[in-house]
């Protein structure tokens, strides 16, 4: 149900919904998919058909009513900022992804406390010759 709400709020197709839910941890958390498998677009489309347009409309109206009650919105109008900002695009090449991974791992390792050498008995460390 939360996937269908996300689809409506973002005005996405089922294909875009599937892609975004797979890639974004916040959406996975909101939809309660978590680490599980995100349903494919065809399955979510079947859910929408099974529920029917009347049920989907009722769910959306209830969502707006709850948002109005807790003060998130007044439920009358929605304003959107569509300002375009020019920026350089960092295309993900294999080498840049590898470099990003090394950078993040290095940063994480620097922050973590050092483990004693004996804490990993199955670990073999080759000495430099």
PDB file of C-alpha atoms in Angstrom:
ATOM      1  CA  UNK A   1       0.000   0.000   0.000  1.00  0.00           C
ATOM      2  CA  UNK A   2       2.836   2.391   0.861  1.00  0.00           C
ATOM      3  CA  UNK A   3       4.428   1.739  -2.531  1.00  0.00           C
ATOM      4  CA  UNK A   4       1.196   2.838  -4.209  1.00  0.00           C
ATOM      5  CA  UNK A   5       1.084   5.963  -2.031  1.00  0.00           C
ATOM      6  CA  UNK A   6       4.692   6.788  -2.969  1.00  0.00           C
ATOM      7  CA  UNK A   7       3.805   6.314  -6.637  1.00  0.00           C
ATOM      8  CA  UNK A   8       0.917   8.758  -6.313  1.00  0.00           C
ATOM      9  CA  UNK A   9       2.789  11.375  -4.269  1.00  0.00           C
ATOM     10  CA  UNK A  10       5.762  11.400  -6.667  1.00  0.00           C
ATOM     11  CA  UNK A  11       3.593  11.010  -9.781  1.00  0.00           C
ATOM     12  CA  UNK A  12       5.740   8.111 -11.029  1.00  0.00           C
ATOM     13  CA  UNK A  13       5.021   5.225 -13.330  1.00  0.00           C
ATOM     14  CA  UNK A  14       5.283   1.726 -11.884  1.00  0.00           C
ATOM     15  CA  UNK A  15       8.638   1.259 -13.653  1.00  0.00           C
ATOM     16  CA  UNK A  16      10.069   4.419 -12.071  1.00  0.00           C
ATOM     17  CA  UNK A  17       8.603   3.407  -8.702  1.00  0.00           C
ATOM     18  CA  UNK A  18      10.352   0.031  -8.896  1.00  0.00           C
ATOM     19  CA  UNK A  19      13.690   1.625  -9.808  1.00  0.00           C
ATOM     20  CA  UNK A  20      13.509   4.312  -7.120  1.00  0.00           C
ATOM     21  CA  UNK A  21      12.373   1.904  -4.386  1.00  0.00           C
ATOM     22  CA  UNK A  22      15.286  -0.408  -5.203  1.00  0.00           C
ATOM     23  CA  UNK A  23      17.864   2.374  -5.147  1.00  0.00           C
ATOM     24  CA  UNK A  24      16.773   4.631  -2.281  1.00  0.00           C
ATOM     25  CA  UNK A  25      17.082   3.508   1.342  1.00  0.00           C
ATOM     26  CA  UNK A  26      14.630   6.162   2.552  1.00  0.00           C
ATOM     27  CA  UNK A  27      11.938   4.885   0.177  1.00  0.00           C
ATOM     28  CA  UNK A  28      12.694   1.290   1.205  1.00  0.00           C
ATOM     29  CA  UNK A  29      12.269   2.280   4.838  1.00  0.00           C
ATOM     30  CA  UNK A  30       9.060   4.260   4.220  1.00  0.00           C
ATOM     31  CA  UNK A  31       7.493   1.428   2.228  1.00  0.00           C
ATOM     32  CA  UNK A  32       8.726  -1.096   4.813  1.00  0.00           C
ATOM     33  CA  UNK A  33      10.504  -3.135   2.162  1.00  0.00           C
ATOM     34  CA  UNK A  34      13.750  -2.833   4.110  1.00  0.00           C
ATOM     35  CA  UNK A  35      16.373  -5.296   2.889  1.00  0.00           C
ATOM     36  CA  UNK A  36      13.720  -7.416   1.171  1.00  0.00           C
ATOM     37  CA  UNK A  37      13.074  -7.711  -2.540  1.00  0.00           C
ATOM     38  CA  UNK A  38      11.194  -4.811  -4.106  1.00  0.00           C
ATOM     39  CA  UNK A  39       8.189  -6.073  -6.112  1.00  0.00           C
ATOM     40  CA  UNK A  40       8.488  -5.570  -9.850  1.00  0.00           C
ATOM     41  CA  UNK A  41       6.470  -2.963 -11.741  1.00  0.00           C
ATOM     42  CA  UNK A  42       4.041  -5.520 -13.164  1.00  0.00           C
ATOM     43  CA  UNK A  43       3.190  -6.854  -9.689  1.00  0.00           C
ATOM     44  CA  UNK A  44       2.597  -3.365  -8.299  1.00  0.00           C
ATOM     45  CA  UNK A  45       0.407  -2.586 -11.313  1.00  0.00           C
ATOM     46  CA  UNK A  46      -1.676  -5.661 -10.512  1.00  0.00           C
ATOM     47  CA  UNK A  47      -2.085  -4.414  -6.933  1.00  0.00           C
ATOM     48  CA  UNK A  48      -3.437  -1.116  -8.227  1.00  0.00           C
ATOM     49  CA  UNK A  49      -5.898  -2.897 -10.506  1.00  0.00           C
ATOM     50  CA  UNK A  50      -6.946  -5.317  -7.733  1.00  0.00           C
ATOM     51  CA  UNK A  51      -7.643  -2.478  -5.308  1.00  0.00           C
ATOM     52  CA  UNK A  52      -9.450  -0.448  -7.929  1.00  0.00           C
ATOM     53  CA  UNK A  53      -9.527   3.296  -8.518  1.00  0.00           C
ATOM     54  CA  UNK A  54     -12.127   3.949  -5.805  1.00  0.00           C
ATOM     55  CA  UNK A  55      -9.982   2.386  -3.032  1.00  0.00           C
ATOM     56  CA  UNK A  56      -6.860   4.180  -4.279  1.00  0.00           C
ATOM     57  CA  UNK A  57      -8.790   7.480  -4.229  1.00  0.00           C
ATOM     58  CA  UNK A  58      -9.985   6.814  -0.662  1.00  0.00           C
ATOM     59  CA  UNK A  59      -6.417   6.067   0.453  1.00  0.00           C
ATOM     60  CA  UNK A  60      -5.144   9.313  -1.089  1.00  0.00           C
ATOM     61  CA  UNK A  61      -7.957  11.350   0.476  1.00  0.00           C
ATOM     62  CA  UNK A  62      -7.212   9.779   3.878  1.00  0.00           C
ATOM     63  CA  UNK A  63      -3.515  10.576   3.461  1.00  0.00           C
ATOM     64  CA  UNK A  64      -4.298  14.255   2.778  1.00  0.00           C
ATOM     65  CA  UNK A  65      -6.711  14.342   5.733  1.00  0.00           C
ATOM     66  CA  UNK A  66      -4.052  12.957   8.113  1.00  0.00           C
ATOM     67  CA  UNK A  67      -1.478  15.429   6.780  1.00  0.00           C
ATOM     68  CA  UNK A  68      -3.982  18.243   7.345  1.00  0.00           C
ATOM     69  CA  UNK A  69      -4.791  17.067  10.904  1.00  0.00           C
ATOM     70  CA  UNK A  70      -1.144  16.991  11.999  1.00  0.00           C
ATOM     71  CA  UNK A  71      -0.354  20.299  10.309  1.00  0.00           C
ATOM     72  CA  UNK A  72       1.873  19.097   7.470  1.00  0.00           C
ATOM     73  CA  UNK A  73      -0.334  20.785   4.882  1.00  0.00           C
ATOM     74  CA  UNK A  74      -3.615  22.628   4.683  1.00  0.00           C
ATOM     75  CA  UNK A  75      -4.749  20.302   1.881  1.00  0.00           C
ATOM     76  CA  UNK A  76      -5.819  23.034  -0.518  1.00  0.00           C
ATOM     77  CA  UNK A  77      -2.831  23.842  -2.707  1.00  0.00           C
ATOM     78  CA  UNK A  78       0.602  22.491  -3.377  1.00  0.00           C
ATOM     79  CA  UNK A  79       3.463  24.668  -4.551  1.00  0.00           C
ATOM     80  CA  UNK A  80       6.547  23.196  -6.131  1.00  0.00           C
ATOM     81  CA  UNK A  81       9.913  24.827  -6.737  1.00  0.00           C
ATOM     82  CA  UNK A  82      11.193  23.785 -10.143  1.00  0.00           C
ATOM     83  CA  UNK A  83      14.335  25.899 -10.160  1.00  0.00           C
ATOM     84  CA  UNK A  84      17.049  24.486 -12.404  1.00  0.00           C
ATOM     85  CA  UNK A  85      20.607  24.695 -11.139  1.00  0.00           C
ATOM     86  CA  UNK A  86      23.543  24.004 -13.420  1.00  0.00           C
ATOM     87  CA  UNK A  87      26.110  21.574 -12.030  1.00  0.00           C
ATOM     88  CA  UNK A  88      28.893  19.323 -13.213  1.00  0.00           C
ATOM     89  CA  UNK A  89      27.823  15.710 -13.587  1.00  0.00           C
ATOM     90  CA  UNK A  90      30.044  12.976 -12.156  1.00  0.00           C
ATOM     91  CA  UNK A  91      29.417  10.019 -14.451  1.00  0.00           C
ATOM     92  CA  UNK A  92      30.011   6.719 -12.611  1.00  0.00           C
ATOM     93  CA  UNK A  93      32.844   4.998 -14.457  1.00  0.00           C
ATOM     94  CA  UNK A  94      34.348   1.781 -13.097  1.00  0.00           C
ATOM     95  CA  UNK A  95      37.497   3.544 -11.935  1.00  0.00           C
ATOM     96  CA  UNK A  96      35.617   6.405 -10.245  1.00  0.00           C
ATOM     97  CA  UNK A  97      33.325   3.942  -8.437  1.00  0.00           C
ATOM     98  CA  UNK A  98      36.362   1.977  -7.269  1.00  0.00           C
ATOM     99  CA  UNK A  99      38.040   5.192  -6.114  1.00  0.00           C
ATOM    100  CA  UNK A 100      34.887   6.257  -4.251  1.00  0.00           C
ATOM    101  CA  UNK A 101      34.724   2.847  -2.572  1.00  0.00           C
ATOM    102  CA  UNK A 102      38.364   3.030  -1.487  1.00  0.00           C
ATOM    103  CA  UNK A 103      37.854   6.572  -0.166  1.00  0.00           C
ATOM    104  CA  UNK A 104      34.782   5.601   1.880  1.00  0.00           C
ATOM    105  CA  UNK A 105      36.413   2.423   3.231  1.00  0.00           C
ATOM    106  CA  UNK A 106      39.548   4.334   4.188  1.00  0.00           C
ATOM    107  CA  UNK A 107      37.510   6.981   5.988  1.00  0.00           C
ATOM    108  CA  UNK A 108      35.489   4.308   7.811  1.00  0.00           C
ATOM    109  CA  UNK A 109      38.609   2.408   8.851  1.00  0.00           C
ATOM    110  CA  UNK A 110      40.217   5.601  10.209  1.00  0.00           C
ATOM    111  CA  UNK A 111      37.160   6.231  12.375  1.00  0.00           C
ATOM    112  CA  UNK A 112      36.905   2.697  13.764  1.00  0.00           C
ATOM    113  CA  UNK A 113      38.933   1.633  16.805  1.00  0.00           C
ATOM    114  CA  UNK A 114      41.945  -0.533  16.100  1.00  0.00           C
ATOM    115  CA  UNK A 115      41.502  -4.217  16.788  1.00  0.00           C
ATOM    116  CA  UNK A 116      44.227  -6.245  18.498  1.00  0.00           C
ATOM    117  CA  UNK A 117      46.222  -8.493  16.141  1.00  0.00           C
ATOM    118  CA  UNK A 118      44.983 -11.663  17.876  1.00  0.00           C
ATOM    119  CA  UNK A 119      41.271 -10.804  17.547  1.00  0.00           C
ATOM    120  CA  UNK A 120      40.984 -12.469  14.134  1.00  0.00           C
ATOM    121  CA  UNK A 121      42.514 -15.952  14.472  1.00  0.00           C
ATOM    122  CA  UNK A 122      41.692 -17.008  10.882  1.00  0.00           C
ATOM    123  CA  UNK A 123      43.233 -13.898   9.373  1.00  0.00           C
ATOM    124  CA  UNK A 124      46.651 -14.324   7.758  1.00  0.00           C
ATOM    125  CA  UNK A 125      48.691 -11.182   7.263  1.00  0.00           C
ATOM    126  CA  UNK A 126      51.604 -11.404   4.864  1.00  0.00           C
ATOM    127  CA  UNK A 127      54.700  -9.589   6.107  1.00  0.00           C
ATOM    128  CA  UNK A 128      56.493  -7.336   3.673  1.00  0.00           C
ATOM    129  CA  UNK A 129      59.787  -8.865   2.592  1.00  0.00           C
TER     130      UNK A 129
END
